[in-house]
mmCIF file of C-alpha atoms and ligand atoms in Angstrom:
data_model
loop_
_atom_site.group_PDB
_atom_site.id
_atom_site.type_symbol
_atom_site.label_atom_id
_atom_site.label_comp_id
_atom_site.label_asym_id
_atom_site.label_seq_id
_atom_site.Cartn_x
_atom_site.Cartn_y
_atom_site.Cartn_z
ATOM 1 C CA UNK H 776 0.476 -0.198 0.150
ATOM 2 C CA UNK H 777 2.400 2.542 -1.344
ATOM 3 C CA UNK H 778 0.091 5.125 -0.864
ATOM 4 C CA UNK H 779 0.024 5.297 2.842
ATOM 5 C CA UNK H 780 2.991 7.047 4.454
ATOM 6 C CA UNK H 781 6.334 4.649 5.462
ATOM 7 C CA UNK H 782 5.240 5.505 9.283
ATOM 8 C CA UNK H 783 1.908 4.196 8.903
ATOM 9 C CA UNK H 784 2.724 0.867 6.883
ATOM 10 C CA UNK H 785 5.148 0.477 9.622
ATOM 11 C CA UNK H 786 2.794 0.617 12.047
ATOM 12 C CA UNK H 787 0.257 -1.513 9.861
ATOM 13 C CA UNK H 788 3.141 -4.461 9.347
ATOM 14 C CA UNK H 789 3.778 -4.445 13.516
ATOM 15 C CA UNK H 790 -0.022 -4.086 14.878
ATOM 16 C CA UNK H 791 -2.271 -5.668 12.228
ATOM 17 C CA UNK H 792 -2.394 -8.339 9.627
ATOM 18 C CA UNK H 793 -4.897 -10.093 6.787
ATOM 19 C CA UNK H 794 -6.484 -13.358 7.052
ATOM 20 C CA UNK H 795 -8.821 -15.353 5.048
ATOM 21 C CA UNK H 796 -11.299 -18.462 5.990
ATOM 22 C CA UNK H 797 -10.472 -21.534 3.993
ATOM 23 C CA UNK H 798 -12.926 -24.064 4.070
ATOM 24 C CA UNK H 799 -10.613 -27.315 4.974
ATOM 25 C CA UNK H 800 -13.884 -29.567 3.536
ATOM 26 C CA UNK H 801 -16.488 -28.801 1.448
ATOM 27 C CA UNK H 802 -19.527 -31.087 1.172
ATOM 28 C CA UNK H 803 -22.054 -31.498 -1.835
ATOM 29 C CA UNK H 804 -25.450 -32.605 -1.526
ATOM 30 C CA UNK H 805 -27.626 -34.058 -3.710
ATOM 31 C CA UNK H 806 -30.014 -31.158 -3.965
ATOM 32 C CA UNK H 807 -27.008 -28.870 -4.710
ATOM 33 C CA UNK H 808 -26.965 -27.651 -1.121
ATOM 34 C CA UNK H 809 -23.096 -27.184 0.375
ATOM 35 C CA UNK H 810 -21.898 -27.294 3.626
ATOM 36 C CA UNK H 811 -18.076 -25.616 4.213
ATOM 37 C CA UNK H 812 -16.434 -26.504 7.194
ATOM 38 C CA UNK H 813 -13.963 -23.921 8.355
ATOM 39 C CA UNK H 814 -10.801 -24.005 11.142
ATOM 40 C CA UNK H 815 -10.234 -21.139 12.887
ATOM 41 C CA UNK H 816 -7.056 -20.109 14.019
ATOM 42 C CA UNK H 817 -7.298 -22.110 17.505
ATOM 43 C CA UNK H 818 -8.032 -25.004 15.299
ATOM 44 C CA UNK H 819 -12.219 -24.761 16.418
ATOM 45 C CA UNK H 820 -14.427 -26.086 13.172
ATOM 46 C CA UNK H 821 -17.603 -24.208 12.328
ATOM 47 C CA UNK H 822 -19.834 -24.762 9.269
ATOM 48 C CA UNK H 823 -21.822 -22.356 6.870
ATOM 49 C CA UNK H 824 -24.036 -23.857 4.086
ATOM 50 C CA UNK H 825 -24.314 -22.531 0.965
ATOM 51 C CA UNK H 826 -28.299 -23.103 -0.492
ATOM 52 C CA UNK H 827 -29.403 -22.511 -3.604
ATOM 53 C CA UNK H 828 -33.499 -22.301 -4.200
ATOM 54 C CA UNK H 829 -34.693 -21.024 -7.811
ATOM 55 C CA UNK H 830 -33.364 -17.588 -8.214
ATOM 56 C CA UNK H 831 -31.699 -16.724 -4.748
ATOM 57 C CA UNK H 832 -28.425 -18.028 -3.630
ATOM 58 C CA UNK H 833 -28.768 -18.146 0.104
ATOM 59 C CA UNK H 834 -25.593 -18.653 2.662
ATOM 60 C CA UNK H 835 -26.682 -19.681 6.268
ATOM 61 C CA UNK H 836 -23.919 -18.228 8.532
ATOM 62 C CA UNK H 837 -22.351 -19.352 12.182
ATOM 63 C CA UNK H 838 -21.725 -16.905 15.067
ATOM 64 C CA UNK H 839 -21.062 -19.396 17.335
ATOM 65 C CA UNK H 840 -18.501 -22.533 18.246
ATOM 66 C CA UNK H 841 -21.447 -24.686 19.507
ATOM 67 C CA UNK H 842 -23.902 -22.455 21.540
ATOM 68 C CA UNK H 843 -25.028 -21.024 24.598
ATOM 69 C CA UNK H 844 -28.382 -22.309 24.609
ATOM 70 C CA UNK H 845 -29.272 -25.968 25.212
ATOM 71 C CA UNK H 846 -32.327 -26.374 22.640
ATOM 72 C CA UNK H 847 -33.025 -30.096 22.978
ATOM 73 C CA UNK H 848 -33.365 -30.566 19.237
ATOM 74 C CA UNK H 849 -30.902 -29.437 18.075
ATOM 75 C CA UNK H 850 -27.332 -30.944 17.547
ATOM 76 C CA UNK H 851 -25.168 -27.888 18.104
ATOM 77 C CA UNK H 852 -27.049 -26.942 21.344
ATOM 78 C CA UNK H 853 -25.352 -30.485 22.415
ATOM 79 C CA UNK H 854 -21.700 -28.959 22.065
ATOM 80 C CA UNK H 855 -22.508 -26.445 24.397
ATOM 81 C CA UNK H 856 -20.820 -23.296 23.725
ATOM 82 C CA UNK H 857 -16.825 -23.167 22.693
ATOM 83 C CA UNK H 858 -16.476 -19.412 21.650
ATOM 84 C CA UNK H 859 -18.781 -17.062 21.113
ATOM 85 C CA UNK H 860 -16.909 -15.785 16.608
ATOM 86 C CA UNK H 861 -15.485 -12.545 15.958
ATOM 87 C CA UNK H 862 -16.636 -9.976 13.829
ATOM 88 C CA UNK H 863 -14.256 -11.113 11.106
ATOM 89 C CA UNK H 864 -15.253 -14.649 11.565
ATOM 90 C CA UNK H 865 -18.549 -13.952 10.831
ATOM 91 C CA UNK H 866 -17.832 -11.937 7.475
ATOM 92 C CA UNK H 867 -15.154 -14.147 6.622
ATOM 93 C CA UNK H 868 -17.559 -17.377 5.911
ATOM 94 C CA UNK H 869 -19.279 -14.971 3.644
ATOM 95 C CA UNK H 870 -15.689 -13.888 2.228
ATOM 96 C CA UNK H 871 -14.744 -17.240 1.389
ATOM 97 C CA UNK H 872 -17.529 -18.534 -0.123
ATOM 98 C CA UNK H 873 -17.928 -15.202 -2.285
ATOM 99 C CA UNK H 874 -14.685 -16.446 -3.309
ATOM 100 C CA UNK H 875 -15.031 -19.263 -4.032
ATOM 101 C CA UNK H 876 -18.354 -18.945 -6.342
ATOM 102 C CA UNK H 877 -17.908 -18.298 -10.233
ATOM 103 C CA UNK H 878 -17.303 -14.305 -10.343
ATOM 104 C CA UNK H 879 -20.799 -13.745 -12.388
ATOM 105 C CA UNK H 880 -22.764 -15.533 -9.300
ATOM 106 C CA UNK H 881 -23.080 -13.028 -6.198
ATOM 107 C CA UNK H 882 -25.024 -14.619 -2.736
ATOM 108 C CA UNK H 883 -28.431 -13.039 -2.881
ATOM 109 C CA UNK H 884 -29.355 -13.538 0.964
ATOM 110 C CA UNK H 885 -27.469 -14.294 4.273
ATOM 111 C CA UNK H 886 -29.712 -15.923 6.997
ATOM 112 C CA UNK H 887 -27.711 -15.543 10.768
ATOM 113 C CA UNK H 888 -29.143 -19.389 11.657
ATOM 114 C CA UNK H 889 -26.079 -21.584 11.750
ATOM 115 C CA UNK H 890 -24.398 -22.673 14.985
ATOM 116 C CA UNK H 891 -25.115 -20.524 17.439
ATOM 117 C CA UNK H 892 -27.224 -18.301 19.150
ATOM 118 C CA UNK H 893 -26.538 -14.409 16.994
ATOM 119 C CA UNK H 894 -28.465 -12.709 19.875
ATOM 120 C CA UNK H 895 -25.551 -14.113 22.975
ATOM 121 C CA UNK H 896 -22.786 -12.894 20.685
ATOM 122 C CA UNK H 897 -24.742 -9.490 19.819
ATOM 123 C CA UNK H 898 -21.663 -6.927 19.314
ATOM 124 C CA UNK H 899 -19.939 -9.451 17.366
ATOM 125 C CA UNK H 900 -22.756 -9.836 14.839
ATOM 126 C CA UNK H 901 -23.931 -6.005 15.084
ATOM 127 C CA UNK H 902 -20.125 -5.731 13.642
ATOM 128 C CA UNK H 903 -20.446 -7.979 11.101
ATOM 129 C CA UNK H 904 -23.472 -6.906 9.806
ATOM 130 C CA UNK H 905 -22.208 -3.432 9.684
ATOM 131 C CA UNK H 906 -19.373 -4.733 7.841
ATOM 132 C CA UNK H 907 -21.144 -6.799 5.210
ATOM 133 C CA UNK H 908 -23.973 -3.764 4.455
ATOM 134 C CA UNK H 909 -21.753 -1.081 4.470
ATOM 135 C CA UNK H 910 -22.184 0.657 0.953
ATOM 136 C CA UNK H 911 -18.743 2.551 0.463
ATOM 137 C CA UNK H 912 -16.571 0.181 2.745
ATOM 138 C CA UNK H 913 -18.389 -2.785 3.278
ATOM 139 C CA UNK H 914 -19.704 -5.833 1.040
ATOM 140 C CA UNK H 915 -22.887 -3.298 -0.002
ATOM 141 C CA UNK H 916 -25.784 -5.792 1.203
ATOM 142 C CA UNK H 917 -28.773 -4.905 1.547
ATOM 143 C CA UNK H 918 -30.449 -5.415 5.019
ATOM 144 C CA UNK H 919 -33.324 -6.824 3.817
ATOM 145 C CA UNK H 920 -31.632 -9.708 2.690
ATOM 146 C CA UNK H 921 -29.852 -10.493 5.544
ATOM 147 C CA UNK H 922 -32.060 -12.495 8.180
ATOM 148 C CA UNK H 923 -30.983 -12.884 12.082
ATOM 149 C CA UNK H 924 -33.132 -16.354 13.613
ATOM 150 C CA UNK H 925 -33.290 -15.827 17.416
ATOM 151 C CA UNK H 926 -34.281 -18.856 19.964
ATOM 152 C CA UNK H 927 -35.912 -15.868 21.763
ATOM 153 C CA UNK H 928 -33.479 -13.622 23.936
ATOM 154 C CA UNK H 929 -36.654 -11.152 23.859
ATOM 155 C CA UNK H 930 -34.278 -8.294 25.784
ATOM 156 C CA UNK H 931 -31.972 -7.979 23.139
ATOM 157 C CA UNK H 932 -34.702 -7.882 19.922
ATOM 158 C CA UNK H 933 -34.194 -4.038 20.066
ATOM 159 C CA UNK H 934 -30.543 -4.652 18.852
ATOM 160 C CA UNK H 935 -32.422 -6.411 16.012
ATOM 161 C CA UNK H 936 -34.694 -3.069 14.642
ATOM 162 C CA UNK H 937 -31.290 -0.921 15.301
ATOM 163 C CA UNK H 938 -29.185 -3.864 12.627
ATOM 164 C CA UNK H 939 -32.352 -3.086 9.889
ATOM 165 C CA UNK H 940 -31.903 -7.131 8.896
ATOM 166 C CA UNK H 941 -35.040 -9.071 9.180
ATOM 167 C CA UNK H 942 -35.895 -10.890 12.459
ATOM 168 C CA UNK H 943 -37.365 -14.479 13.015
ATOM 169 C CA UNK H 944 -37.850 -16.179 16.059
ATOM 170 C CA UNK H 945 -37.323 -20.119 16.961
ATOM 171 C CA UNK H 946 -40.898 -20.556 18.211
ATOM 172 C CA UNK H 947 -40.663 -23.910 18.385
ATOM 173 C CA UNK H 948 -44.032 -24.389 21.231
ATOM 174 C CA UNK H 949 -46.877 -22.694 22.090
ATOM 175 C CA UNK H 950 -46.831 -23.152 25.871
ATOM 176 C CA UNK H 951 -44.395 -22.770 28.882
ATOM 177 C CA UNK H 952 -44.161 -26.240 29.773
ATOM 178 C CA UNK H 953 -43.761 -27.545 26.415
ATOM 179 C CA UNK H 954 -40.981 -24.613 25.690
ATOM 180 C CA UNK H 955 -39.686 -25.485 28.983
ATOM 181 C CA UNK H 956 -39.001 -28.984 28.176
ATOM 182 C CA UNK H 957 -37.742 -28.485 24.475
ATOM 183 C CA UNK H 958 -35.583 -24.976 24.524
ATOM 184 C CA UNK H 959 -34.898 -25.142 28.576
ATOM 185 C CA UNK H 960 -32.321 -21.910 28.718
ATOM 186 C CA UNK H 961 -33.832 -19.042 26.969
ATOM 187 C CA UNK H 962 -37.341 -20.797 28.147
ATOM 188 C CA UNK H 963 -36.463 -19.802 31.833
ATOM 189 C CA UNK H 964 -34.727 -16.915 31.025
ATOM 190 C CA UNK H 965 -37.845 -14.917 28.483
ATOM 191 C CA UNK H 966 -41.189 -17.350 29.334
ATOM 192 C CA UNK H 967 -43.347 -17.623 25.963
ATOM 193 C CA UNK H 968 -45.266 -14.482 27.073
ATOM 194 C CA UNK H 969 -42.876 -12.121 27.661
ATOM 195 C CA UNK H 970 -41.317 -13.479 23.942
ATOM 196 C CA UNK H 971 -44.587 -12.615 22.935
ATOM 197 C CA UNK H 972 -44.826 -9.403 23.891
ATOM 198 C CA UNK H 973 -41.755 -7.967 22.714
ATOM 199 C CA UNK H 974 -42.393 -9.300 18.812
ATOM 200 C CA UNK H 975 -45.667 -7.540 19.444
ATOM 201 C CA UNK H 976 -43.409 -4.237 20.693
ATOM 202 C CA UNK H 977 -40.566 -4.785 17.373
ATOM 203 C CA UNK H 978 -40.540 -1.926 14.878
ATOM 204 C CA UNK H 979 -41.307 -3.625 11.643
ATOM 205 C CA UNK H 980 -40.356 -1.150 8.873
ATOM 206 C CA UNK H 981 -43.348 -0.883 5.714
ATOM 207 C CA UNK H 982 -43.071 -4.244 3.549
ATOM 208 C CA UNK H 983 -41.700 -6.264 6.408
ATOM 209 C CA UNK H 984 -42.871 -8.894 8.218
ATOM 210 C CA UNK H 985 -41.483 -11.342 11.351
ATOM 211 C CA UNK H 986 -40.980 -14.865 10.545
ATOM 212 C CA UNK H 987 -42.604 -17.799 13.416
ATOM 213 C CA UNK H 988 -40.184 -20.626 13.066
ATOM 214 C CA UNK H 989 -41.881 -24.220 13.998
ATOM 215 C CA UNK H 990 -39.832 -26.992 14.684
ATOM 216 C CA UNK H 991 -42.527 -30.264 13.885
ATOM 217 C CA UNK H 992 -41.329 -32.622 16.172
ATOM 218 C CA UNK H 993 -43.334 -35.905 16.293
ATOM 219 C CA UNK H 994 -46.139 -36.391 18.975
ATOM 220 C CA UNK H 995 -44.592 -33.144 20.690
ATOM 221 C CA UNK H 996 -45.713 -30.322 18.966
ATOM 222 C CA UNK H 997 -47.576 -31.068 15.931
ATOM 223 C CA UNK H 998 -51.140 -31.393 17.145
ATOM 224 C CA UNK H 999 -54.337 -29.977 15.957
ATOM 225 C CA UNK H 1000 -54.505 -28.505 19.465
ATOM 226 C CA UNK H 1001 -50.621 -27.124 19.149
ATOM 227 C CA UNK H 1002 -51.600 -25.363 15.371
ATOM 228 C CA UNK H 1003 -54.974 -23.762 17.392
ATOM 229 C CA UNK H 1004 -52.707 -22.579 19.839
ATOM 230 C CA UNK H 1005 -49.921 -20.938 17.778
ATOM 231 C CA UNK H 1006 -52.474 -18.774 15.596
ATOM 232 C CA UNK H 1007 -54.075 -18.371 19.067
ATOM 233 C CA UNK H 1008 -50.166 -16.605 19.668
ATOM 234 C CA UNK H 1009 -49.294 -14.740 16.638
ATOM 235 C CA UNK H 1010 -52.705 -13.535 15.785
ATOM 236 C CA UNK H 1011 -53.127 -9.543 14.383
ATOM 237 C CA UNK H 1012 -48.949 -9.486 14.350
ATOM 238 C CA UNK H 1013 -48.059 -8.982 10.224
ATOM 239 C CA UNK H 1014 -46.000 -12.111 10.053
ATOM 240 C CA UNK H 1015 -45.271 -15.092 8.533
ATOM 241 C CA UNK H 1016 -44.665 -19.162 9.670
ATOM 242 C CA UNK H 1017 -42.102 -21.365 8.631
ATOM 243 C CA UNK H 1018 -42.299 -24.687 9.578
ATOM 244 C CA UNK H 1019 -39.772 -26.813 9.424
ATOM 245 C CA UNK H 1020 -40.236 -30.709 9.912
ATOM 246 C CA UNK H 1021 -37.611 -32.291 12.559
ATOM 247 C CA UNK H 1022 -34.161 -33.093 10.413
ATOM 248 C CA UNK H 1023 -32.790 -35.995 12.601
ATOM 249 C CA UNK H 1024 -29.213 -36.350 13.580
ATOM 250 C CA UNK H 1025 -27.127 -39.178 15.069
ATOM 251 C CA UNK H 1026 -28.576 -40.109 18.115
ATOM 252 C CA UNK H 1027 -31.396 -37.302 18.053
ATOM 253 C CA UNK H 1028 -34.117 -37.855 21.077
ATOM 254 C CA UNK H 1029 -36.867 -37.009 18.554
ATOM 255 C CA UNK H 1030 -38.760 -37.842 15.168
ATOM 256 C CA UNK H 1031 -40.026 -36.169 12.072
ATOM 257 C CA UNK H 1032 -44.148 -36.326 11.320
ATOM 258 C CA UNK H 1033 -45.428 -37.351 8.495
ATOM 259 C CA UNK H 1034 -46.123 -35.364 5.781
ATOM 260 C CA UNK H 1035 -49.546 -35.391 6.083
ATOM 261 C CA UNK H 1036 -49.473 -33.997 9.927
ATOM 262 C CA UNK H 1037 -46.680 -31.120 8.265
ATOM 263 C CA UNK H 1038 -49.401 -30.574 5.971
ATOM 264 C CA UNK H 1039 -52.635 -31.016 8.013
ATOM 265 C CA UNK H 1040 -50.982 -28.400 10.915
ATOM 266 C CA UNK H 1041 -49.695 -26.100 7.910
ATOM 267 C CA UNK H 1042 -53.434 -25.998 7.084
ATOM 268 C CA UNK H 1043 -54.813 -25.026 10.226
ATOM 269 C CA UNK H 1044 -52.617 -22.323 10.499
ATOM 270 C CA UNK H 1045 -52.966 -20.775 7.228
ATOM 271 C CA UNK H 1046 -57.218 -20.941 6.925
ATOM 272 C CA UNK H 1047 -56.798 -18.712 10.140
ATOM 273 C CA UNK H 1048 -55.306 -15.790 7.614
ATOM 274 C CA UNK H 1049 -51.596 -16.721 8.537
ATOM 275 C CA UNK H 1050 -49.113 -17.294 5.777
ATOM 276 C CA UNK H 1051 -47.690 -21.205 6.844
ATOM 277 C CA UNK H 1052 -44.830 -22.624 4.580
ATOM 278 C CA UNK H 1053 -43.501 -25.745 5.251
ATOM 279 C CA UNK H 1054 -39.422 -25.139 4.884
ATOM 280 C CA UNK H 1055 -37.580 -27.248 2.192
ATOM 281 C CA UNK H 1056 -35.119 -29.298 4.418
ATOM 282 C CA UNK H 1057 -31.998 -28.901 1.924
ATOM 283 C CA UNK H 1058 -28.560 -30.899 2.875
ATOM 284 C CA UNK H 1059 -30.128 -33.418 4.674
ATOM 285 C CA UNK H 1060 -27.864 -35.814 3.516
ATOM 286 C CA UNK H 1061 -24.384 -33.998 4.433
ATOM 287 C CA UNK H 1062 -26.072 -33.086 7.458
ATOM 288 C CA UNK H 1063 -26.164 -29.826 6.250
ATOM 289 C CA UNK H 1064 -29.942 -29.072 7.652
ATOM 290 C CA UNK H 1065 -31.101 -26.690 10.470
ATOM 291 C CA UNK H 1066 -30.362 -27.669 13.391
ATOM 292 C CA UNK H 1067 -27.430 -30.829 11.500
ATOM 293 C CA UNK H 1068 -24.447 -28.605 12.524
ATOM 294 C CA UNK H 1069 -21.692 -29.471 14.433
ATOM 295 C CA UNK H 1070 -19.908 -32.381 15.929
ATOM 296 C CA UNK H 1071 -20.168 -34.137 19.234
ATOM 297 C CA UNK H 1072 -16.639 -35.258 20.850
ATOM 298 C CA UNK H 1073 -16.587 -39.192 20.769
ATOM 299 C CA UNK H 1074 -17.182 -39.728 24.373
ATOM 300 C CA UNK H 1075 -19.701 -36.396 24.900
ATOM 301 C CA UNK H 1076 -22.881 -37.732 26.622
ATOM 302 C CA UNK H 1077 -25.681 -37.750 24.382
ATOM 303 C CA UNK H 1078 -28.614 -35.508 26.826
ATOM 304 C CA UNK H 1079 -30.947 -38.596 27.722
ATOM 305 C CA UNK H 1080 -34.741 -39.118 25.748
ATOM 306 C CA UNK H 1081 -36.774 -37.235 27.516
ATOM 307 C CA UNK H 1082 -39.490 -40.135 28.999
ATOM 308 C CA UNK H 1083 -42.617 -38.418 27.240
ATOM 309 C CA UNK H 1084 -41.285 -38.665 23.740
ATOM 310 C CA UNK H 1085 -42.191 -41.655 21.637
ATOM 311 C CA UNK H 1086 -38.640 -43.350 19.815
ATOM 312 C CA UNK H 1087 -40.988 -45.113 17.431
HETATM 313 N N1 SAH D 2393 -30.030 -20.312 18.136
HETATM 314 C C1 SAH D 2393 -31.088 -19.489 16.440
HETATM 315 C C2 SAH D 2393 -30.217 -19.808 15.259
HETATM 316 C C3 SAH D 2393 -30.069 -21.537 14.971
HETATM 317 S S1 SAH D 2393 -31.023 -22.496 14.414
HETATM 318 C C4 SAH D 2393 -32.485 -19.604 16.962
HETATM 319 O O1 SAH D 2393 -32.574 -20.266 17.555
HETATM 320 O O2 SAH D 2393 -33.135 -19.935 16.138
HETATM 321 C C5 SAH D 2393 -31.859 -22.485 13.299
HETATM 322 C C6 SAH D 2393 -33.246 -22.901 13.341
HETATM 323 O O3 SAH D 2393 -33.138 -24.262 12.577
HETATM 324 C C7 SAH D 2393 -34.246 -22.228 14.284
HETATM 325 O O4 SAH D 2393 -35.333 -22.162 14.171
HETATM 326 C C8 SAH D 2393 -34.011 -23.789 15.119
HETATM 327 O O5 SAH D 2393 -35.151 -24.314 15.829
HETATM 328 C C9 SAH D 2393 -34.143 -24.619 14.005
HETATM 329 N N2 SAH D 2393 -33.776 -26.278 14.143
HETATM 330 C C10 SAH D 2393 -32.710 -26.549 14.904
HETATM 331 N N3 SAH D 2393 -32.499 -27.865 15.749
HETATM 332 C C11 SAH D 2393 -33.408 -28.408 14.145
HETATM 333 C C12 SAH D 2393 -33.980 -29.763 13.984
HETATM 334 N N4 SAH D 2393 -32.957 -30.817 14.172
HETATM 335 N N5 SAH D 2393 -34.624 -30.223 12.920
HETATM 336 C C13 SAH D 2393 -35.064 -28.424 12.166
HETATM 337 N N6 SAH D 2393 -34.812 -27.684 12.917
HETATM 338 C C14 SAH D 2393 -34.008 -27.395 13.627
#
């Protein structure tokens, strides 16, 4: 950088360094989804998933190594938190994947839905979003094309609105009792009512809506009563519901509902006037779908299967 003075160059060379993430492994699914495994400088591994879908090319980013939370249906949740990612490690996933694509192909959307709970690492996520969205000096992506998904850290939703990105909330249950069982840590910190109150207070920009994600677990939260309660919880909000039939992983304690159950659930929600979509779970064959990211050490004890859970 000869346009900088020699003194500044000297100072930079002693204080700063330029590095990049390089995937150590790339797995490609039959459906075109790709999972990128990156090893960080301390050798910890994170994963990003590239999801081509019609005219969209979405990258799903990790925000933590492991996760602060302990949702029982999520593989990452079982790893515990190894550490938070730094802003450059979040941005680095985008740059590394974009660099591998042919120049005419650009990422169109980013989802902060990979490993980790983004709002448990809000400072780094905020800084990463700033770098990804800044026009003059950043990557220049529109915040409208970025979605942050949270398990429900209600008091931090304000930070999402300040970032200007879309908000998705992983609801996954319709009673406190059910949510305590499925998502113990976050549910104890923010009971359902507090979470829904914060969602209703979220300042939505014109033409935007909230997304409620709902993982469907066979015999756990997939009944008609659940669907009716879900409708009651979100009624009157500008929102849509994304239904995610459970993606199994080795040792997972839950099962995916039958297709008919998923369709019946969807139709109860849509009949009430709320848009509900069934998320196509892509990349399941490479453990690249929702809830399948991460690894457990060989010796890790599996969380025991809850008593009430059918494993048939
Ligand atoms: N911590 C954030 C983002 C990561 S999880 C959050 O909870 O929103 C991204 C989505 O995958 C969430 O909606 C979560 O509920 C869902 N999910 C987790 N495990 C899953 C699994 N095994 N099958 C299907 N969806 C799962």
